[in-house]
Structures are given as C-alpha cells and as structure tokens.
Amino acid sequence: VEENGVVLRSADVNGFTVGELTFPAGAVQPEYEPELPYLALLLAGVMEKSLGGGMSFGPGSALTMPAGLRHGARFGPQGARIVIVKARTGTSVVSFDRFEQLRGSGLGWLAARLAAELRASDDAAPLAVEGLALEALAAAGRESVRRTDRIPAWLRTGEELLRARVGDCVRLSELAAELGVPPVQLARAFRAHFGLSVGEYGRRLRVEWAAAEIAGGDRPLAEIAAGAGFADQSHFTRLFRRYVGTTPGRYRAFQSG
C-alpha cells in the first residue's frame, strides 16, 4: 500500500499489527496522538521526532511509544525504513507506558528479520511474523526493565564501545583493559545485564549494521561484509542467515521488492 509516498507492508497476527513503513527522502509526518502503544524499530535512515524538542535517531534505534503521546517526525535525505509492532485493544502482550529509546537484546536484527518476513509469500510467513513480533516485544520489555536496574556506567560505556567499533574484532581482554575491569567481571556483568556474551552481542551488532547497510543502499555485498568486519564472505553469509533468517542477497531482493 502506498499513500503520500509512504509505502506500507503490514500483517495482523493474533491481537497485534506488524508493519514496515518506508518513508521517502525528506518526508514529514504531521503531529498526532497514537491511540495504541507501539514499538518502533528504525531499520535504515535517520528520523527526528518532535517530542518537546528535536530528538534524532539512526539505524538500530528502538523506541517505545505510549498511547496518547503527541509527536511528529521528519526523515533524513535518505528516507527511512521503520518496523512497527502495535498491540490492538484488549491485548496484554506488552504495554509501553512511557517513551524510551532502547538498545540491546537483538532488537536491530529482529527488525531486519521482521521486514524480510513481511515480504515473504510462503504459508509459513504469518507464523514467522507472529513469533518474531512476540520476541521483539519481549526483548523490548526486558531491555526497559534493565534500564531501571542501574547498569554500571563502565558497562554502559563498554556497550557503546562495541557499537562504535562494529567493524573491528574487539577482544574481551582488550575491552576489559580499556574499561579498567578484570575480563571475568566484564563477562559476568555483560551477560547478567544484556543476556548475551560479549562475543555474541558483538556478532549481532555486526549483522544488524550490515542489514541496515543493505536496506539503505546498493553497496556491493562484499564491501558491506568487509565493513562489518567479515574477512570471509561465506562466514558473513552463514551468520546473516542465522540471525536474519535469509541470505544477504535474498534480503536485498526483499528490500527492493
């Protein structure tokens, strides 16, 4: 479906709606008040939300939007792709009662997989969409709880360093030394707060970054793989299929389809 240049693909599954919106370059979304809370996952592009002042978000951002929160949006020169998971009235899956920007828990690659499944035409697609949507809502709920668990500042810095160096091979010992903590302490604290090992979290970030690059342009896949830190194209393809559910080439076809 296309309206005012915005392309929408959506599916209704057991009490909630999943949709992918593709906004053209420079698009402006007028302010409105959503009737239902929803989770927004920015797959590609840049978006600025009018929430009492401009707040800018890039690929990989996950936002919880409560019902009735008045806001609008402006999109960057490359446009944007956003995956929305919205619970319908009477559904008690996850309720977002405040605006938050979340990170972690694989939200970026879950958005990539949801976008791919919304383009799939086989009989298993609705079931896959439902499962991934529930996983995204659960991950967002856990991440929201973790934000109130007073994550140590040094651990949050470590997570930010992993994001900033997504294309590098960051070793646990190197990261621990930079943060000034023993490797064992870093490993335990990271798994306790983020639910994953440092290595697994880093691999997901690399695939998440690659998926955003594939969705946002036409760079060669080999160049994207190298930028994500994969020296071996076959290794990149195996990990991408593991996390996103399809190969990089098919994912690109889904994005342009």
GROMACS .gro file of C-alpha atoms in nm:
model
  257
    1VAL     CA    1   0.000   0.000   0.000
    2GLU     CA    2   0.133   0.347  -0.086
    3GLU     CA    3  -0.003   0.679   0.041
    4ASN     CA    4   0.163   1.020   0.004
    5GLY     CA    5   0.486   0.850  -0.095
    6VAL     CA    6   0.492   0.627   0.216
    7VAL     CA    7   0.496   0.253   0.139
    8LEU     CA    8   0.334   0.025   0.397
    9ARG     CA    9   0.355  -0.352   0.428
   10SER     CA   10   0.163  -0.496   0.722
   11ALA     CA   11   0.021  -0.812   0.875
   12ASP     CA   12  -0.234  -0.869   1.154
   13VAL     CA   13  -0.140  -1.160   1.380
   14ASN     CA   14  -0.324  -1.269   1.695
   15GLY     CA   15  -0.402  -0.940   1.862
   16PHE     CA   16  -0.137  -0.708   1.724
   17THR     CA   17  -0.027  -0.550   1.397
   18VAL     CA   18   0.320  -0.561   1.246
   19GLY     CA   19   0.410  -0.318   0.970
   20GLU     CA   20   0.706  -0.182   0.779
   21LEU     CA   21   0.687   0.180   0.665
   22THR     CA   22   0.921   0.317   0.401
   23PHE     CA   23   0.939   0.698   0.407
   24PRO     CA   24   1.077   0.895   0.111
   25ALA     CA   25   1.365   1.140   0.146
   26GLY     CA   26   1.275   1.450   0.346
   27ALA     CA   27   0.926   1.326   0.436
   28VAL     CA   28   0.742   1.495   0.722
   29GLN     CA   29   0.492   1.315   0.942
   30PRO     CA   30   0.243   1.562   1.100
   31GLU     CA   31   0.198   1.550   1.476
   32TYR     CA   32  -0.064   1.308   1.603
   33GLU     CA   33  -0.159   1.114   1.917
   34PRO     CA   34  -0.146   0.735   1.872
   35GLU     CA   35  -0.448   0.551   2.007
   36LEU     CA   36  -0.243   0.242   2.090
   37PRO     CA   37   0.110   0.197   2.225
   38TYR     CA   38   0.369   0.058   1.986
   39LEU     CA   39   0.732  -0.038   1.940
   40ALA     CA   40   0.918   0.137   1.656
   41LEU     CA   41   1.239  -0.018   1.519
   42LEU     CA   42   1.442   0.201   1.282
   43LEU     CA   43   1.593  -0.029   1.023
   44ALA     CA   44   1.756   0.230   0.797
   45GLY     CA   45   1.780   0.607   0.756
   46VAL     CA   46   1.756   0.893   1.003
   47MET     CA   47   1.446   1.017   1.184
   48GLU     CA   48   1.389   1.323   1.402
   49LYS     CA   49   1.098   1.307   1.648
   50SER     CA   50   0.925   1.620   1.777
   51LEU     CA   51   0.898   1.532   2.144
   52GLY     CA   52   0.927   1.862   2.324
   53GLY     CA   53   1.225   1.941   2.101
   54GLY     CA   54   1.405   1.762   1.820
   55MET     CA   55   1.542   1.416   1.901
   56SER     CA   56   1.738   1.241   1.626
   57PHE     CA   57   1.760   0.864   1.584
   58GLY     CA   58   1.963   0.646   1.346
   59PRO     CA   59   1.962   0.283   1.229
   60GLY     CA   60   1.925   0.032   1.510
   61SER     CA   61   1.721   0.267   1.731
   62ALA     CA   62   1.426   0.112   1.911
   63LEU     CA   63   1.159   0.340   2.055
   64THR     CA   64   0.865   0.261   2.283
   65MET     CA   65   0.575   0.495   2.211
   66PRO     CA   66   0.287   0.513   2.464
   67ALA     CA   67  -0.070   0.582   2.361
   68GLY     CA   68  -0.163   0.950   2.354
   69LEU     CA   69   0.193   1.083   2.327
   70ARG     CA   70   0.167   1.367   2.075
   71HIS     CA   71   0.456   1.366   1.829
   72GLY     CA   72   0.552   1.401   1.466
   73ALA     CA   73   0.860   1.310   1.266
   74ARG     CA   74   1.091   1.437   0.996
   75PHE     CA   75   1.305   1.200   0.789
   76GLY     CA   76   1.654   1.249   0.652
   77PRO     CA   77   1.785   1.282   0.295
   78GLN     CA   78   1.792   0.904   0.251
   79GLY     CA   79   1.439   0.850   0.379
   80ALA     CA   80   1.384   0.576   0.636
   81ARG     CA   81   1.252   0.224   0.691
   82ILE     CA   82   1.073   0.158   1.019
   83VAL     CA   83   0.922  -0.163   1.157
   84ILE     CA   84   0.623  -0.110   1.388
   85VAL     CA   85   0.481  -0.363   1.634
   86LYS     CA   86   0.149  -0.245   1.773
   87ALA     CA   87  -0.081  -0.426   2.019
   88ARG     CA   88  -0.451  -0.391   1.945
   89THR     CA   89  -0.717  -0.308   2.206
   90GLY     CA   90  -0.763  -0.579   2.467
   91THR     CA   91  -0.423  -0.739   2.410
   92SER     CA   92  -0.199  -0.776   2.714
   93VAL     CA   93   0.126  -0.879   2.548
   94VAL     CA   94   0.345  -0.584   2.645
   95SER     CA   95   0.223  -0.235   2.735
   96PHE     CA   96   0.451   0.065   2.689
   97ASP     CA   97   0.351   0.341   2.930
   98ARG     CA   98   0.639   0.581   2.859
   99PHE     CA   99   0.870   0.688   2.579
  100GLU     CA  100   1.211   0.521   2.585
  101GLN     CA  101   1.498   0.468   2.348
  102LEU     CA  102   1.619   0.112   2.390
  103ARG     CA  103   1.927  -0.075   2.280
  104GLY     CA  104   2.044  -0.430   2.308
  105SER     CA  105   1.865  -0.765   2.318
  106GLY     CA  106   1.899  -0.807   1.942
  107LEU     CA  107   1.628  -0.553   1.857
  108GLY     CA  108   1.805  -0.443   1.539
  109TRP     CA  109   1.834  -0.786   1.385
  110LEU     CA  110   1.479  -0.872   1.493
  111ALA     CA  111   1.363  -0.569   1.294
  112ALA     CA  112   1.559  -0.694   0.993
  113ARG     CA  113   1.401  -1.039   1.018
  114LEU     CA  114   1.050  -0.895   1.056
  115ALA     CA  115   1.099  -0.681   0.745
  116ALA     CA  116   1.214  -0.987   0.549
  117GLU     CA  117   0.918  -1.199   0.663
  118LEU     CA  118   0.668  -0.925   0.575
  119ARG     CA  119   0.793  -0.960   0.216
  120ALA     CA  120   0.779  -1.339   0.213
  121SER     CA  121   0.485  -1.503   0.036
  122ASP     CA  122   0.501  -1.861   0.166
  123ASP     CA  123   0.248  -2.015   0.405
  124ALA     CA  124   0.491  -2.005   0.698
  125ALA     CA  125   0.536  -1.626   0.684
  126PRO     CA  126   0.241  -1.532   0.913
  127LEU     CA  127   0.364  -1.772   1.183
  128ALA     CA  128   0.718  -1.638   1.149
  129VAL     CA  129   0.594  -1.277   1.177
  130GLU     CA  130   0.396  -1.362   1.489
  131GLY     CA  131   0.692  -1.533   1.657
  132LEU     CA  132   0.936  -1.256   1.573
  133ALA     CA  133   0.691  -0.985   1.684
  134LEU     CA  134   0.645  -1.153   2.021
  135GLU     CA  135   1.022  -1.190   2.053
  136ALA     CA  136   1.071  -0.819   1.974
  137LEU     CA  137   0.810  -0.715   2.231
  138ALA     CA  138   0.964  -0.942   2.494
  139ALA     CA  139   1.315  -0.813   2.418
  140ALA     CA  140   1.196  -0.453   2.444
  141GLY     CA  141   1.023  -0.527   2.774
  142ARG     CA  142   1.338  -0.687   2.918
  143GLU     CA  143   1.557  -0.402   2.798
  144SER     CA  144   1.320  -0.149   2.955
  145VAL     CA  145   1.348  -0.334   3.288
  146ARG     CA  146   1.729  -0.349   3.259
  147ARG     CA  147   1.740   0.028   3.216
  148THR     CA  148   1.596   0.061   3.567
  149ASP     CA  149   1.844  -0.192   3.708
  150ARG     CA  150   2.116   0.072   3.735
  151ILE     CA  151   2.359  -0.072   3.483
  152PRO     CA  152   2.708   0.037   3.591
  153ALA     CA  153   2.839   0.334   3.395
  154TRP     CA  154   3.150   0.140   3.293
  155LEU     CA  155   2.937  -0.141   3.149
  156ARG     CA  156   2.721   0.101   2.951
  157THR     CA  157   3.044   0.253   2.818
  158GLY     CA  158   3.154  -0.094   2.711
  159GLU     CA  159   2.831  -0.148   2.518
  160GLU     CA  160   2.873   0.189   2.347
  161LEU     CA  161   3.232   0.099   2.252
  162LEU     CA  162   3.113  -0.223   2.089
  163ARG     CA  163   2.863  -0.023   1.883
  164ALA     CA  164   3.120   0.237   1.784
  165ARG     CA  165   3.366  -0.034   1.671
  166VAL     CA  166   3.117  -0.260   1.498
  167GLY     CA  167   3.358  -0.331   1.212
  168ASP     CA  168   3.651  -0.421   1.438
  169CYS     CA  169   3.734  -0.751   1.606
  170VAL     CA  170   3.716  -0.637   1.970
  171ARG     CA  171   3.851  -0.900   2.211
  172LEU     CA  172   3.709  -0.942   2.560
  173SER     CA  173   4.051  -0.887   2.717
  174GLU     CA  174   4.107  -0.565   2.519
  175LEU     CA  175   3.766  -0.426   2.610
  176ALA     CA  176   3.813  -0.515   2.976
  177ALA     CA  177   4.154  -0.345   2.983
  178GLU     CA  178   4.010  -0.029   2.831
  179LEU     CA  179   3.729  -0.026   3.087
  180GLY     CA  180   3.968  -0.099   3.374
  181VAL     CA  181   3.796  -0.415   3.497
  182PRO     CA  182   3.900  -0.784   3.501
  183PRO     CA  183   3.780  -0.985   3.196
  184VAL     CA  184   3.584  -1.223   3.421
  185GLN     CA  185   3.395  -0.933   3.578
  186LEU     CA  186   3.314  -0.788   3.236
  187ALA     CA  187   3.194  -1.124   3.103
  188ARG     CA  188   2.967  -1.190   3.402
  189ALA     CA  189   2.824  -0.837   3.419
  190PHE     CA  190   2.762  -0.821   3.044
  191ARG     CA  191   2.567  -1.147   3.039
  192ALA     CA  192   2.374  -1.051   3.353
  193HIS     CA  193   2.259  -0.715   3.213
  194PHE     CA  194   2.236  -0.781   2.838
  195GLY     CA  195   2.153  -1.150   2.833
  196LEU     CA  196   2.436  -1.237   2.592
  197SER     CA  197   2.809  -1.289   2.598
  198VAL     CA  198   3.025  -1.001   2.474
  199GLY     CA  199   3.117  -1.201   2.164
  200GLU     CA  200   2.758  -1.291   2.075
  201TYR     CA  201   2.643  -0.934   2.132
  202GLY     CA  202   2.920  -0.808   1.905
  203ARG     CA  203   2.827  -1.055   1.628
  204ARG     CA  204   2.464  -0.945   1.643
  205LEU     CA  205   2.569  -0.581   1.620
  206ARG     CA  206   2.777  -0.656   1.310
  207VAL     CA  207   2.487  -0.833   1.138
  208GLU     CA  208   2.248  -0.558   1.247
  209TRP     CA  209   2.479  -0.296   1.092
  210ALA     CA  210   2.512  -0.499   0.771
  211ALA     CA  211   2.133  -0.539   0.742
  212ALA     CA  212   2.087  -0.163   0.774
  213GLU     CA  213   2.351  -0.102   0.505
  214ILE     CA  214   2.184  -0.349   0.269
  215ALA     CA  215   1.841  -0.192   0.331
  216GLY     CA  216   1.970   0.163   0.289
  217GLY     CA  217   2.161   0.149  -0.038
  218ASP     CA  218   2.318  -0.050  -0.319
  219ARG     CA  219   2.674  -0.100  -0.195
  220PRO     CA  220   2.826  -0.434  -0.303
  221LEU     CA  221   2.764  -0.711  -0.051
  222ALA     CA  222   3.136  -0.790  -0.033
  223GLU     CA  223   3.206  -0.428   0.063
  224ILE     CA  224   2.937  -0.437   0.333
  225ALA     CA  225   3.074  -0.767   0.467
  226ALA     CA  226   3.424  -0.617   0.490
  227GLY     CA  227   3.288  -0.305   0.660
  228ALA     CA  228   3.116  -0.524   0.920
  229GLY     CA  229   3.446  -0.694   0.994
  230PHE     CA  230   3.396  -1.018   0.800
  231ALA     CA  231   3.707  -1.119   0.605
  232ASP     CA  232   3.531  -1.432   0.478
  233GLN     CA  233   3.220  -1.381   0.261
  234SER     CA  234   3.090  -1.730   0.340
  235HIS     CA  235   3.118  -1.663   0.715
  236PHE     CA  236   2.923  -1.341   0.670
  237THR     CA  237   2.653  -1.526   0.476
  238ARG     CA  238   2.624  -1.801   0.739
  239LEU     CA  239   2.589  -1.554   1.028
  240PHE     CA  240   2.348  -1.333   0.836
  241ARG     CA  241   2.126  -1.633   0.760
  242ARG     CA  242   2.146  -1.742   1.125
  243TYR     CA  243   2.028  -1.407   1.263
  244VAL     CA  244   1.811  -1.265   0.985
  245GLY     CA  245   1.671  -1.591   0.851
  246THR     CA  246   1.782  -1.546   0.491
  247THR     CA  247   2.095  -1.474   0.288
  248PRO     CA  248   2.225  -1.119   0.226
  249GLY     CA  249   2.137  -1.149  -0.142
  250ARG     CA  250   1.780  -1.257  -0.077
  251TYR     CA  251   1.743  -0.992   0.191
  252ARG     CA  252   1.844  -0.726  -0.062
  253ALA     CA  253   1.587  -0.867  -0.303
  254PHE     CA  254   1.321  -0.845  -0.030
  255GLN     CA  255   1.414  -0.481   0.037
  256SER     CA  256   1.371  -0.384  -0.327
  257GLY     CA  257   1.068  -0.599  -0.386
   0.00000   0.00000   0.00000
